[in-house]
Amino acid sequence: MNALSTHILDTSNGLPAAGVKVTYRADGAIIASAVTNSDGRILDLLNGTVLTAGNHTLTFAVGPYFLAQKQESFFNDINVDFVVIDVNRNYHVPLLLSPFSFTTYRGS
């Protein structure tokens, strides 16, 4: 069984970004959404489904997070599109976030 997870680190303060809604789509269809925990993590975004080959998107709703922090931000939603080829692997998609930039990578 494979896994899809994420982690958000707010690099402006060096802390996990708790309370961020993340929506997972596969080939455009919404599969699940969840909110990051106190450690900025969502351990399971598959919501009981099986990861399929194809195009996938994680949408990070960071606008409300920054608003709650009373911090100006350039972003409202951040979409990370990625392709799954090997359905037997685990996919971890971390987001390093600041109010005016972000980066992501394929984690393990």
PDB file of C-alpha atoms in Angstrom:
ATOM      1  CA  MET A   1       0.000   0.000   0.000  1.00  0.00           C
ATOM      2  CA  ASN A   2       1.362   3.426  -0.915  1.00  0.00           C
ATOM      3  CA  ALA A   3       1.056   6.748   0.911  1.00  0.00           C
ATOM      4  CA  LEU A   4       0.688  10.445   0.127  1.00  0.00           C
ATOM      5  CA  SER A   5       1.682  12.919   2.811  1.00  0.00           C
ATOM      6  CA  THR A   6       2.751  16.535   3.223  1.00  0.00           C
ATOM      7  CA  HIS A   7       4.460  18.842   5.687  1.00  0.00           C
ATOM      8  CA  ILE A   8       4.505  22.658   5.734  1.00  0.00           C
ATOM      9  CA  LEU A   9       7.279  24.636   7.377  1.00  0.00           C
ATOM     10  CA  ASP A  10       6.828  28.400   7.705  1.00  0.00           C
ATOM     11  CA  THR A  11      10.394  29.503   7.000  1.00  0.00           C
ATOM     12  CA  SER A  12       9.648  33.088   8.066  1.00  0.00           C
ATOM     13  CA  ASN A  13       9.497  31.951  11.679  1.00  0.00           C
ATOM     14  CA  GLY A  14      11.007  28.461  11.535  1.00  0.00           C
ATOM     15  CA  LEU A  15       7.819  26.800  12.798  1.00  0.00           C
ATOM     16  CA  PRO A  16       5.406  24.243  11.351  1.00  0.00           C
ATOM     17  CA  ALA A  17       2.369  25.773   9.640  1.00  0.00           C
ATOM     18  CA  ALA A  18      -0.540  24.329  11.603  1.00  0.00           C
ATOM     19  CA  GLY A  19      -4.153  24.662  10.505  1.00  0.00           C
ATOM     20  CA  VAL A  20      -3.585  24.883   6.730  1.00  0.00           C
ATOM     21  CA  LYS A  21      -6.229  23.190   4.595  1.00  0.00           C
ATOM     22  CA  VAL A  22      -4.787  20.982   1.854  1.00  0.00           C
ATOM     23  CA  THR A  23      -6.948  19.595  -0.942  1.00  0.00           C
ATOM     24  CA  TYR A  24      -5.796  16.591  -2.951  1.00  0.00           C
ATOM     25  CA  ARG A  25      -6.916  16.070  -6.554  1.00  0.00           C
ATOM     26  CA  ALA A  26      -6.176  13.213  -8.930  1.00  0.00           C
ATOM     27  CA  ASP A  27      -6.730  13.931 -12.618  1.00  0.00           C
ATOM     28  CA  GLY A  28      -8.809  16.965 -11.609  1.00  0.00           C
ATOM     29  CA  ALA A  29     -11.202  15.143  -9.259  1.00  0.00           C
ATOM     30  CA  ILE A  30     -11.139  16.018  -5.560  1.00  0.00           C
ATOM     31  CA  ILE A  31     -10.128  12.942  -3.588  1.00  0.00           C
ATOM     32  CA  ALA A  32      -9.666  14.374  -0.108  1.00  0.00           C
ATOM     33  CA  SER A  33      -8.907  17.419   1.973  1.00  0.00           C
ATOM     34  CA  ALA A  34      -7.416  17.710   5.424  1.00  0.00           C
ATOM     35  CA  VAL A  35      -5.866  20.290   7.738  1.00  0.00           C
ATOM     36  CA  THR A  36      -2.257  20.265   8.894  1.00  0.00           C
ATOM     37  CA  ASN A  37      -1.755  19.230  12.511  1.00  0.00           C
ATOM     38  CA  SER A  38       0.256  21.087  15.169  1.00  0.00           C
ATOM     39  CA  ASP A  39       3.454  19.793  13.537  1.00  0.00           C
ATOM     40  CA  GLY A  40       2.358  21.116  10.120  1.00  0.00           C
ATOM     41  CA  ARG A  41       1.776  17.586   8.831  1.00  0.00           C
ATOM     42  CA  ILE A  42      -0.874  15.554   7.117  1.00  0.00           C
ATOM     43  CA  LEU A  43       0.157  11.930   7.274  1.00  0.00           C
ATOM     44  CA  ASP A  44      -2.491  10.471   4.937  1.00  0.00           C
ATOM     45  CA  LEU A  45      -4.074  12.324   2.039  1.00  0.00           C
ATOM     46  CA  LEU A  46      -5.341   9.237   0.232  1.00  0.00           C
ATOM     47  CA  ASN A  47      -8.440   8.995   2.409  1.00  0.00           C
ATOM     48  CA  GLY A  48      -8.621   5.236   1.921  1.00  0.00           C
ATOM     49  CA  THR A  49      -8.120   5.371  -1.852  1.00  0.00           C
ATOM     50  CA  VAL A  50      -5.255   3.890  -3.807  1.00  0.00           C
ATOM     51  CA  LEU A  51      -2.720   6.206  -5.439  1.00  0.00           C
ATOM     52  CA  THR A  52      -3.055   5.987  -9.213  1.00  0.00           C
ATOM     53  CA  ALA A  53      -0.675   6.847 -12.007  1.00  0.00           C
ATOM     54  CA  GLY A  54      -1.335  10.228 -13.599  1.00  0.00           C
ATOM     55  CA  ASN A  55      -1.574  13.902 -12.771  1.00  0.00           C
ATOM     56  CA  HIS A  56      -2.073  14.981  -9.170  1.00  0.00           C
ATOM     57  CA  THR A  57      -2.435  18.334  -7.413  1.00  0.00           C
ATOM     58  CA  LEU A  58      -2.116  19.469  -3.830  1.00  0.00           C
ATOM     59  CA  THR A  59      -3.741  22.849  -3.141  1.00  0.00           C
ATOM     60  CA  PHE A  60      -2.443  24.574  -0.020  1.00  0.00           C
ATOM     61  CA  ALA A  61      -4.878  27.243   1.241  1.00  0.00           C
ATOM     62  CA  VAL A  62      -2.232  29.494   2.811  1.00  0.00           C
ATOM     63  CA  GLY A  63      -4.160  32.781   2.659  1.00  0.00           C
ATOM     64  CA  PRO A  64      -6.225  32.067   5.789  1.00  0.00           C
ATOM     65  CA  TYR A  65      -3.081  30.834   7.578  1.00  0.00           C
ATOM     66  CA  PHE A  66      -1.256  34.128   6.997  1.00  0.00           C
ATOM     67  CA  LEU A  67      -4.381  36.124   7.830  1.00  0.00           C
ATOM     68  CA  ALA A  68      -4.597  34.318  11.177  1.00  0.00           C
ATOM     69  CA  GLN A  69      -0.914  35.152  11.731  1.00  0.00           C
ATOM     70  CA  LYS A  70      -1.719  38.826  10.970  1.00  0.00           C
ATOM     71  CA  GLN A  71       0.891  38.655   8.245  1.00  0.00           C
ATOM     72  CA  GLU A  72       0.685  40.066   4.739  1.00  0.00           C
ATOM     73  CA  SER A  73       1.096  37.438   2.015  1.00  0.00           C
ATOM     74  CA  PHE A  74       1.390  37.356  -1.751  1.00  0.00           C
ATOM     75  CA  PHE A  75      -0.383  33.982  -1.921  1.00  0.00           C
ATOM     76  CA  ASN A  76      -3.892  32.771  -1.245  1.00  0.00           C
ATOM     77  CA  ASP A  77      -3.664  29.238  -2.677  1.00  0.00           C
ATOM     78  CA  ILE A  78      -0.553  27.380  -3.765  1.00  0.00           C
ATOM     79  CA  ASN A  79      -1.044  24.544  -6.243  1.00  0.00           C
ATOM     80  CA  VAL A  80       1.629  21.890  -6.531  1.00  0.00           C
ATOM     81  CA  ASP A  81       1.121  19.712  -9.595  1.00  0.00           C
ATOM     82  CA  PHE A  82       3.034  16.442  -9.816  1.00  0.00           C
ATOM     83  CA  VAL A  83       3.018  13.223 -11.798  1.00  0.00           C
ATOM     84  CA  VAL A  84       2.817   9.758 -10.298  1.00  0.00           C
ATOM     85  CA  ILE A  85       4.451   7.085 -12.407  1.00  0.00           C
ATOM     86  CA  ASP A  86       5.379   4.411  -9.872  1.00  0.00           C
ATOM     87  CA  VAL A  87       2.265   3.648  -7.813  1.00  0.00           C
ATOM     88  CA  ASN A  88       4.252   1.360  -5.507  1.00  0.00           C
ATOM     89  CA  ARG A  89       6.216   4.251  -3.988  1.00  0.00           C
ATOM     90  CA  ASN A  90       5.278   6.595  -1.173  1.00  0.00           C
ATOM     91  CA  TYR A  91       4.943  10.254  -2.113  1.00  0.00           C
ATOM     92  CA  HIS A  92       5.747  13.025   0.358  1.00  0.00           C
ATOM     93  CA  VAL A  93       5.291  16.614  -0.868  1.00  0.00           C
ATOM     94  CA  PRO A  94       6.745  19.134   1.613  1.00  0.00           C
ATOM     95  CA  LEU A  95       6.153  22.876   1.300  1.00  0.00           C
ATOM     96  CA  LEU A  96       8.668  25.422   2.578  1.00  0.00           C
ATOM     97  CA  LEU A  97       6.614  28.572   2.927  1.00  0.00           C
ATOM     98  CA  SER A  98       7.105  32.264   3.524  1.00  0.00           C
ATOM     99  CA  PRO A  99       4.709  35.148   2.841  1.00  0.00           C
ATOM    100  CA  PHE A 100       6.337  35.982  -0.496  1.00  0.00           C
ATOM    101  CA  SER A 101       7.913  32.742  -1.698  1.00  0.00           C
ATOM    102  CA  PHE A 102       7.656  28.990  -1.482  1.00  0.00           C
ATOM    103  CA  THR A 103       9.520  25.915  -2.587  1.00  0.00           C
ATOM    104  CA  THR A 104       8.671  22.262  -2.705  1.00  0.00           C
ATOM    105  CA  TYR A 105      10.392  19.018  -3.520  1.00  0.00           C
ATOM    106  CA  ARG A 106       9.718  15.319  -3.642  1.00  0.00           C
ATOM    107  CA  GLY A 107      10.413  14.028  -0.179  1.00  0.00           C
ATOM    108  CA  SER A 108      10.641  10.490   1.051  1.00  0.00           C
TER     109      SER A 108
END
